[in-house]
XYZ file of C-alpha atoms in Angstrom:
481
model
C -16.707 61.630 -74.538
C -19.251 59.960 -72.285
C -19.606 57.037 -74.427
C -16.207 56.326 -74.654
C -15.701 56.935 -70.590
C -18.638 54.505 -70.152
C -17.134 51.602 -72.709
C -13.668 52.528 -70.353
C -15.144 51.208 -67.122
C -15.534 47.535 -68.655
C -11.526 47.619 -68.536
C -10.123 45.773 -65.394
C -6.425 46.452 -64.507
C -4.670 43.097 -62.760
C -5.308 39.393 -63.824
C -8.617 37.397 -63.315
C -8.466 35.343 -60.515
C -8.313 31.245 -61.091
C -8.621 29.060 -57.934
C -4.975 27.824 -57.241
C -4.447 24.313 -59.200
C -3.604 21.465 -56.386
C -3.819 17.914 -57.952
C -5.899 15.540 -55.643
C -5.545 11.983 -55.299
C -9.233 10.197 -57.382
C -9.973 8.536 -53.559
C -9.006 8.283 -50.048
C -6.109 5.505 -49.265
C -8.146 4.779 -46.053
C -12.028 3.972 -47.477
C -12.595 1.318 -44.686
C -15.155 -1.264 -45.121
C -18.235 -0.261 -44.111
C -21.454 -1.970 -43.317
C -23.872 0.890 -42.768
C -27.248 0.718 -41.621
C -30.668 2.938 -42.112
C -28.900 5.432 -44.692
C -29.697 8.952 -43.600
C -28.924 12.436 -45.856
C -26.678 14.646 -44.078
C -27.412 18.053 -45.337
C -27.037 22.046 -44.105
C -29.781 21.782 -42.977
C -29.515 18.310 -40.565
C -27.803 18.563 -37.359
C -25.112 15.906 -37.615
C -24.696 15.704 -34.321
C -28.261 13.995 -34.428
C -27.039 10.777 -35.287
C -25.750 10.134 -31.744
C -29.315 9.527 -31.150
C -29.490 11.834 -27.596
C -31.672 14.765 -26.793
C -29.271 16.593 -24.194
C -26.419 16.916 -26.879
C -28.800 18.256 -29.404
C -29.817 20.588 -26.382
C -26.523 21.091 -26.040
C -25.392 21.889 -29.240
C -28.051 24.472 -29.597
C -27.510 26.256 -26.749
C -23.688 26.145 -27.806
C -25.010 27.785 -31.524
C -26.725 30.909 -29.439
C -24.404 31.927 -26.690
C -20.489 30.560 -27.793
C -18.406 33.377 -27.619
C -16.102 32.631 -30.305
C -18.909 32.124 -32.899
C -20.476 35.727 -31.541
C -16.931 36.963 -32.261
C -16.715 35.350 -35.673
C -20.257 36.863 -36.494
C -19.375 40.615 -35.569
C -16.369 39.837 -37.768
C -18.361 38.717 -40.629
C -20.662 42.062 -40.538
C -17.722 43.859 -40.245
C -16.648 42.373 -43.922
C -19.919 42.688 -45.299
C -20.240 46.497 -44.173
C -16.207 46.407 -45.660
C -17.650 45.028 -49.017
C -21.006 48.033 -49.332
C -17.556 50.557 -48.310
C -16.084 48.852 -51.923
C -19.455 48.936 -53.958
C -19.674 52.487 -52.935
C -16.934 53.446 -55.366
C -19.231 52.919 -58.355
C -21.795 55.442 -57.258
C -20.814 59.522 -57.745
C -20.329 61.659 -54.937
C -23.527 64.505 -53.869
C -23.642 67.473 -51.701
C -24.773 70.243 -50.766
C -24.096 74.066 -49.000
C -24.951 77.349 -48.243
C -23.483 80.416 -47.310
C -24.194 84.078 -46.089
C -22.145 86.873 -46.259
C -21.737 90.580 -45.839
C -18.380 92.391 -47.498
C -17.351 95.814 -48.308
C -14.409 96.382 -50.624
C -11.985 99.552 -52.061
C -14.483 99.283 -55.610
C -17.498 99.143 -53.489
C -17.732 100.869 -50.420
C -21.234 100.557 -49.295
C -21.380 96.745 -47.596
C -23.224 94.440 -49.599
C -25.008 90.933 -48.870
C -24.228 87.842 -50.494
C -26.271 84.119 -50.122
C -25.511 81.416 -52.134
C -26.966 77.787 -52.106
C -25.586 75.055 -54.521
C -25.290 71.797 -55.324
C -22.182 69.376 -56.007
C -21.339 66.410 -57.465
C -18.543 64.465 -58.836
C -17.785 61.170 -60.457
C -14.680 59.096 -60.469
C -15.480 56.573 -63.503
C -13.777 53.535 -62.813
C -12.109 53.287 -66.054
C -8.911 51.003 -65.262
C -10.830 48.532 -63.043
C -9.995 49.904 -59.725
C -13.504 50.228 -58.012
C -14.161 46.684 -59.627
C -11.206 44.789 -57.827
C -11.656 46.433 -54.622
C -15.471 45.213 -54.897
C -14.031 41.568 -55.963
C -11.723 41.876 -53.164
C -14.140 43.360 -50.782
C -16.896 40.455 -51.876
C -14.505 37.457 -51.593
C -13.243 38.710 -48.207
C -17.173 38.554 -46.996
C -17.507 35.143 -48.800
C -14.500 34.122 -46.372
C -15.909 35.909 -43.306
C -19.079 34.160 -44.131
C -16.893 30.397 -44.314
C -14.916 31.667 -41.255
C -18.283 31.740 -39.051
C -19.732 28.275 -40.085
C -15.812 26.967 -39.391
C -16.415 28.457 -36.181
C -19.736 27.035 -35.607
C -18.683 23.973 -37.057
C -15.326 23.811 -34.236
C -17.558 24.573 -31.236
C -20.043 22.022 -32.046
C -17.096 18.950 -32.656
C -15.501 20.123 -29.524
C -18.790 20.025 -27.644
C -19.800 17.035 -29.383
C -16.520 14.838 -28.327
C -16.343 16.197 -24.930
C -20.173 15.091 -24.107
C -18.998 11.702 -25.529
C -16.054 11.237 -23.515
C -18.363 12.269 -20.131
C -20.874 9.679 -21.123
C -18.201 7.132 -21.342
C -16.776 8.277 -18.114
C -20.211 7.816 -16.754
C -20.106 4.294 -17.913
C -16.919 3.807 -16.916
C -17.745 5.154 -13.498
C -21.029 2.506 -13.367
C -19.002 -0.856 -14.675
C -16.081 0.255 -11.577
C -19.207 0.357 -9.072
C -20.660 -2.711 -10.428
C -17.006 -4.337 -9.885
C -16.990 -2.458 -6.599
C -20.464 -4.753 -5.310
C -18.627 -7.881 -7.095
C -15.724 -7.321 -4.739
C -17.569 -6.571 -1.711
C -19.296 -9.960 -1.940
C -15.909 -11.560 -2.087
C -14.626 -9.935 0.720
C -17.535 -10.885 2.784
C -16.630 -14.727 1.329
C -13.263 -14.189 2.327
C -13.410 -13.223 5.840
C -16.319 -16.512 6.436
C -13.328 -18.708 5.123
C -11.062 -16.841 7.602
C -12.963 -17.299 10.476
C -13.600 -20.830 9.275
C -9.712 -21.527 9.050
C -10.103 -22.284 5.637
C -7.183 -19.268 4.281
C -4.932 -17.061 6.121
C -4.797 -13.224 6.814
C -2.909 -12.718 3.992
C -6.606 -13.596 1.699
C -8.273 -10.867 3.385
C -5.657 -8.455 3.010
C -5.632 -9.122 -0.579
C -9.583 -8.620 -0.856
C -9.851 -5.702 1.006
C -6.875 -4.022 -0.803
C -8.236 -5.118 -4.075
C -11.826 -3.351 -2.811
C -10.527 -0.027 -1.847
C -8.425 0.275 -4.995
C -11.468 -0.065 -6.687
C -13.513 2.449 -4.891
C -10.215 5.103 -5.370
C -10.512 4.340 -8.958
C -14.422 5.669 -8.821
C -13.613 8.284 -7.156
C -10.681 9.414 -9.762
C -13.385 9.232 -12.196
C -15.105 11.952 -10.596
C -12.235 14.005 -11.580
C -12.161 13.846 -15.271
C -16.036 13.998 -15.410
C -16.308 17.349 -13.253
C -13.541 18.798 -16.134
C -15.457 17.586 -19.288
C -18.480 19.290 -17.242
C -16.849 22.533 -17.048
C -15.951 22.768 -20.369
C -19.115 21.809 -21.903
C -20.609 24.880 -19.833
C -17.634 27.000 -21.253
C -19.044 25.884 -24.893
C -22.335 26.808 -24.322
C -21.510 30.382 -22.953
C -22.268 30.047 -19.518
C -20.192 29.569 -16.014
C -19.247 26.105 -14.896
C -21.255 26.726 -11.375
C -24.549 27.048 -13.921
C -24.293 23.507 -15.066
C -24.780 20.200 -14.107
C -25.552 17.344 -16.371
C -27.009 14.120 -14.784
C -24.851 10.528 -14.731
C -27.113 8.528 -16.389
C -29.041 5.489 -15.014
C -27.529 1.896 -15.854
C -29.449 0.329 -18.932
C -30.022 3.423 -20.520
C -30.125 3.402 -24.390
C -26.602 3.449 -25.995
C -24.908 5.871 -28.201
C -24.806 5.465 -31.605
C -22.012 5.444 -33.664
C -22.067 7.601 -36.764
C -19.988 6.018 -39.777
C -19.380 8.349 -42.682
C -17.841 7.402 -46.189
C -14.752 9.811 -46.934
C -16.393 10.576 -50.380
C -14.160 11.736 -52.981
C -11.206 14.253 -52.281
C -12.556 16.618 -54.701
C -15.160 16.800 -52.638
C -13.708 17.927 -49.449
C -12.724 21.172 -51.132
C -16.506 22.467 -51.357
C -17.569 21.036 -47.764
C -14.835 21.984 -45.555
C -15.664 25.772 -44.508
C -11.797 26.430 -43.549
C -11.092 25.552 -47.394
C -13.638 27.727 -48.860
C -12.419 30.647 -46.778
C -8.544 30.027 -47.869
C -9.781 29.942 -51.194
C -11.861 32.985 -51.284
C -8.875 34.428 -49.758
C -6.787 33.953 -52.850
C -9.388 35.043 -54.627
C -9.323 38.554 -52.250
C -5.305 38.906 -52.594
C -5.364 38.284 -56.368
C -8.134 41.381 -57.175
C -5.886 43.319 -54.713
C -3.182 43.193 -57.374
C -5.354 44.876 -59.998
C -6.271 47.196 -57.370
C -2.596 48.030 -57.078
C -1.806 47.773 -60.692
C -4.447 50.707 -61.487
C -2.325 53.133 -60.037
C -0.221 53.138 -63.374
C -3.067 54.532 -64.876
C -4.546 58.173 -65.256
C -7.308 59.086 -63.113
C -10.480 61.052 -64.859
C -12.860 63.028 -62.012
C -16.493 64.590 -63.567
C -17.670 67.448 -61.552
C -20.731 69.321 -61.731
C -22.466 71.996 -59.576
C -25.220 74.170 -60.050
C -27.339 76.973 -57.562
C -27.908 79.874 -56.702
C -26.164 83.125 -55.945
C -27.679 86.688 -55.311
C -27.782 89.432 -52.289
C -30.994 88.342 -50.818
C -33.040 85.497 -50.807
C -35.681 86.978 -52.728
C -33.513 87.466 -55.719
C -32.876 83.402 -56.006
C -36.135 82.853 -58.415
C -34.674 85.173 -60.768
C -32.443 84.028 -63.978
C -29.398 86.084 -62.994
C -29.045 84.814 -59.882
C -28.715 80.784 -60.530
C -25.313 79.557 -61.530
C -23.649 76.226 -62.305
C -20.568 74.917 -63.748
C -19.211 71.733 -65.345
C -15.671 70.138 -65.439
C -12.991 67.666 -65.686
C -9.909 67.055 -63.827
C -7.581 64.499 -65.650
C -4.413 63.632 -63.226
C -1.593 61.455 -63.544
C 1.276 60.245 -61.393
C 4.676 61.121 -63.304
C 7.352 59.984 -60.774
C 6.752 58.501 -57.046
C 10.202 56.807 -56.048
C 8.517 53.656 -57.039
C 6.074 53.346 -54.838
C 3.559 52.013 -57.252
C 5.810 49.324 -58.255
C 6.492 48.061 -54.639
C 2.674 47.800 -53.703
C 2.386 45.792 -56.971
C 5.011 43.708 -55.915
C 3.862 42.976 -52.183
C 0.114 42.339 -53.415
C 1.554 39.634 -55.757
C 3.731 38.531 -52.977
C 0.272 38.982 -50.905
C -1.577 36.266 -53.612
C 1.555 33.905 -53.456
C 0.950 33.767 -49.990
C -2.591 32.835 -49.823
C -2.269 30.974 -52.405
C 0.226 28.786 -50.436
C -2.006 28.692 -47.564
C -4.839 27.432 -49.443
C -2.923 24.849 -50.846
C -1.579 23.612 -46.791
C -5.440 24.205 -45.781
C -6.769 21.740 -48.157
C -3.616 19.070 -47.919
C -4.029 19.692 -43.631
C -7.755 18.590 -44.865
C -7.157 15.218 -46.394
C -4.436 14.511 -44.005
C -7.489 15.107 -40.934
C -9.479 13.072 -43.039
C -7.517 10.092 -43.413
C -6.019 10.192 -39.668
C -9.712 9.932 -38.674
C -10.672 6.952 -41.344
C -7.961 4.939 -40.167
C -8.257 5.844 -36.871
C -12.130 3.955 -37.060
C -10.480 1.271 -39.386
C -7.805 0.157 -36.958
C -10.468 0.812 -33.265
C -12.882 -1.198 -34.945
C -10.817 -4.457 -35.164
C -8.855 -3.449 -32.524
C -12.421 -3.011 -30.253
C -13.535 -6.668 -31.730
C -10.302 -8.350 -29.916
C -10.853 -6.051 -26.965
C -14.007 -7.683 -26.418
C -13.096 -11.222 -27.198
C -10.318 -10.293 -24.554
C -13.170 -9.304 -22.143
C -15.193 -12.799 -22.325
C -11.957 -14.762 -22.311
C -11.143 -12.325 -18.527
C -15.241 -13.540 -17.451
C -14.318 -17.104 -18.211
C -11.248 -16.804 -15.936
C -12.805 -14.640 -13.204
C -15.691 -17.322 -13.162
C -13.440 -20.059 -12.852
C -10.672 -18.856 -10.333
C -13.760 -17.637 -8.341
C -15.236 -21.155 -8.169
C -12.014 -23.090 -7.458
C -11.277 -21.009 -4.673
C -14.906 -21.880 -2.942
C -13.645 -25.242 -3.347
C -10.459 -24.749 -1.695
C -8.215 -25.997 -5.085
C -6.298 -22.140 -5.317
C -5.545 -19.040 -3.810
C -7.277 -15.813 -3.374
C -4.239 -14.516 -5.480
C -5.272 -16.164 -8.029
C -9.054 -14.709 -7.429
C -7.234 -11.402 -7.349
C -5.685 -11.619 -10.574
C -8.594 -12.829 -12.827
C -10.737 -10.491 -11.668
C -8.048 -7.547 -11.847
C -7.340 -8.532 -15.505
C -11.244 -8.688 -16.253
C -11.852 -4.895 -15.043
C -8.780 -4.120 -16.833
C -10.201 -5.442 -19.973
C -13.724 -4.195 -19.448
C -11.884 -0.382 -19.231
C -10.103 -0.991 -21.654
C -13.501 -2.252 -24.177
C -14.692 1.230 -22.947
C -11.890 3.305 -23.552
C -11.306 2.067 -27.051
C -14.976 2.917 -27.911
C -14.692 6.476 -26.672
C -11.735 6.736 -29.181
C -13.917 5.467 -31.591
C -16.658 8.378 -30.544
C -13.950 10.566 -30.468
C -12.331 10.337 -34.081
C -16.153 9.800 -35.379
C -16.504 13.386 -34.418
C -13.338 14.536 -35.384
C -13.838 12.610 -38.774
C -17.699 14.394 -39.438
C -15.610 18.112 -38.661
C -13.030 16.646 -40.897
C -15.563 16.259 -43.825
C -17.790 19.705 -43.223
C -19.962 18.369 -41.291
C -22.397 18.571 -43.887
C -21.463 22.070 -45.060
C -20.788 22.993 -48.066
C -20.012 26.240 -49.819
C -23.061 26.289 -52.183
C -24.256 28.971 -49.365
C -21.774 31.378 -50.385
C -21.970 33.574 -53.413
C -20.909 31.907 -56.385
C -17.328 31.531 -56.841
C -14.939 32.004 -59.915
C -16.004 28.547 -61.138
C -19.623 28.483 -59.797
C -19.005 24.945 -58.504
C -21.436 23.703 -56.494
C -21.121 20.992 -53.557
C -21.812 17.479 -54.193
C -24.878 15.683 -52.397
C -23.144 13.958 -49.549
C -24.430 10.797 -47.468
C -24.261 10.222 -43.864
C -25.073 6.555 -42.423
C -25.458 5.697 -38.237
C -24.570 2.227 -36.796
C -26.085 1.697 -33.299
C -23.742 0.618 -31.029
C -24.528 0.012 -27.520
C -22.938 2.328 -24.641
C -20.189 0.044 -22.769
C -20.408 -2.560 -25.039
């Protein structure tokens, strides 16, 4: 009977799981023509925020990695799955234990009180004959795998959001430095203005213009100050400390720009082993679909082994003798005959359950490619739209040059003045701004791909597929430019 129980347990109630069949397009619409430059592999093991060539984001970034509250709370969840999966496993492995007891009774048939001491040993076995134990433990298993995809989604979240907001304070900072470099520009025409006023060369109404023009300027420096101070606070958020124990430095003018990561979108296919939010919808499918056989078992009988053995006399003495050791063996076989169908309805809502995550999955990976190519076309269109930004800017220079030099000779207006140089620090903003969206969707497009995840890390799933080798290239491009 053993040998039949044992060839039993290979049985698995429920159907085996296959990863939920999407059809994916064979490339991105947006590819974008890219020119990269000094190729570099982008790997688990390479910090892609790297390849914005600065030391204080990778400082950043790390400290982020150690004290971010929401990937702590994402790793206590993932132990908490993994000691949820050793609970599963624990069903193949039979039940011990142990007591004692001491007694002393007297009865009608024996008058005289007697002692009794007994000492034995249990145990008792549940094979898993109808698969139950085995699709909790798939559940239990794919459930960590998620956990485990949850926390590098987590890690991967906190370190785009840190990334982009370090950006957008270093182009603030440059920002800030071009609107003080305008600021000096305007002071010296101001000073111009008021020697042709005293000289009767222009009216009042120049210097009004000038000085207005300066102080809006400075105002604008100052407002600066105000967006900076925020992207400070929640960088120190990010890295798990109060905004009062921060402070990151402006930096200097001429410092080294940023570069400019450009990444190749790859195949789709691709995108469903690096992004860890996929891998964690899919190993939930793969969690709900074993929790149907789990549910399904129920139909079946349910076969429990015991055994015991000990011993039993009136005094401890009399335990190393024959009569005094006992054991037993046994069987219990027990069967639900009518439950109001309760079996049935927790069969129905765990296929309900796997329709569910099964749906998800599929939204997960199509939110995926939709992230992807918001982000590809989001570089596609700033790049050209960048190129006439800055054509825009030396066009503004020429005019600011040449409205500035006709005025000196008395052929125009300080209005004129006024307006060329307005339009040029409109334009230079403007340069600026559109390269921190460009900083900005580079980020969001390297979370967008993995970030050089992929779920080869996890245990293999139903398909053992593994991750494709993926390719990161930088293009400098200088800060302000």
């Amino acid at each position: 009977m053993l040998v039949v129980t044992l060839a039993l347990t290979a049985c698995a109630s429920g159907p085996d799981y296959v990863r939920p069949a999407l059809p994916l397009p064979a490339a991105y619409k947006e590819s974008g023509p890219w020119k990269p430059a000094e190729p570099q592999l982008a790997d688990t093991n390479h910090p892609w925020w790297a390849h914005y060539g600065d030391t204080e984001l990778d400082t950043l970034v790390a400290q982020a990695n150690e004290a971010n509250q929401n990937i702590r709370m994402a790793e206590a969840q993932y132990r908490q799955a993994r000691a949820t999966a050793q609970l599963a496993r624990a069903g193949y492995a039979p039940t011990l234990g142990a007591g004692t007891s001491i007694g002393r009774a007297r009865t009608h048939t024996a008058p005289t009180p007697a002692d009794s001491n007994a000492l034995t040993l249990q145990a008792s076995w549940e094979p898993d004959i109808w698969g139950r134990v085995q699709r909790s433990v798939e559940a239990g298993e794919a459930a960590l795998q998620a956990s485990e995809a949850d926390l590098a989604g987590a890690r991967l979240s906190i370190q785009a959001e840190l990334v982009q907001d370090y950006l957008q304070l270093r182009i603030t900072d440059a920002e800030k430095d071009l609107i003080l470099r305008t600021v000096q520009e305007y002071e010296k025409a101001l000073s111009l203005t008021r020697s042709q006023y005293k000289a009767g060369v222009v009216t009042r109404a120049d210097v009004a213009l000038a000085e207005t023009q300066l102080q809006s300027a400075r105002a604008q420096a100052i407002d600066l100050d105000v967006r900076r101070t925020q992207f400070e606070h929640a960088i120190a958020i990010l890295t798990g400390r109060a905004p009062a124990e921060v402070t990151i430095a402006p930096r200097p003018s001429g410092t080294p720009g940023i570069a400019l990561p450009v990444m190749p979108g790859g195949l789709p296919s691709q995108l469903l082993e690096r992004r860890p939010d996929i891998a964690a919808a899919e190993r939930r499918a793969a969690a709900a679909n074993a929790q149907i056989g789990v549910a399904q078992s129920a139909y079946f009988p349910s076969l429990v082994l015991n055994a015991s053995g000990g011993f039993a006399s009136a005094g401890f003495s009399q335990w190393i003798t024959a009569p005094s050791r006992v054991w037993s063996l046994g069987a219990a076989l027990a069967e639900t005959i009518f439950d109001g169908g309760a079996r049935s309805a927790r069969t129905d809502q765990a296929v309900a359950a796997y329709d569910v995550a099964a749906a998800q999955y599929k939204r997960t990976v199509l939110a995926g490619l939709q992230e992807v190519e918001d982000n590809l076309a989001a570089l596609r269109v700033l790049d050209a739209e960048r190129a006439m930004q800055e054509s825009a800017v030396e066009s503004a220079r020429v005019a600011e040059r040449t409205s500035l030099a006709r005025y000196r000779a008395g052929t125009t207006t300080y209005l004129s003045v006024v307006t060329a140089q307005t339009l040029l620090l409109s334009n230079e903003r403007s340069a600026l701004q559109a390269f921190a969206r460009q900083l900005a969707a580079s980020a969001a497009l390297v979370k967008a791909l993995g970030g050089g995840w992929n779920a080869a890390g996890l245990a293999a799933g139903a398909d053992g597929s593994a991750a494709a080798p993926q390719t990161t290239h930088v293009q400098t491009v200088p800060a302000g430019s």
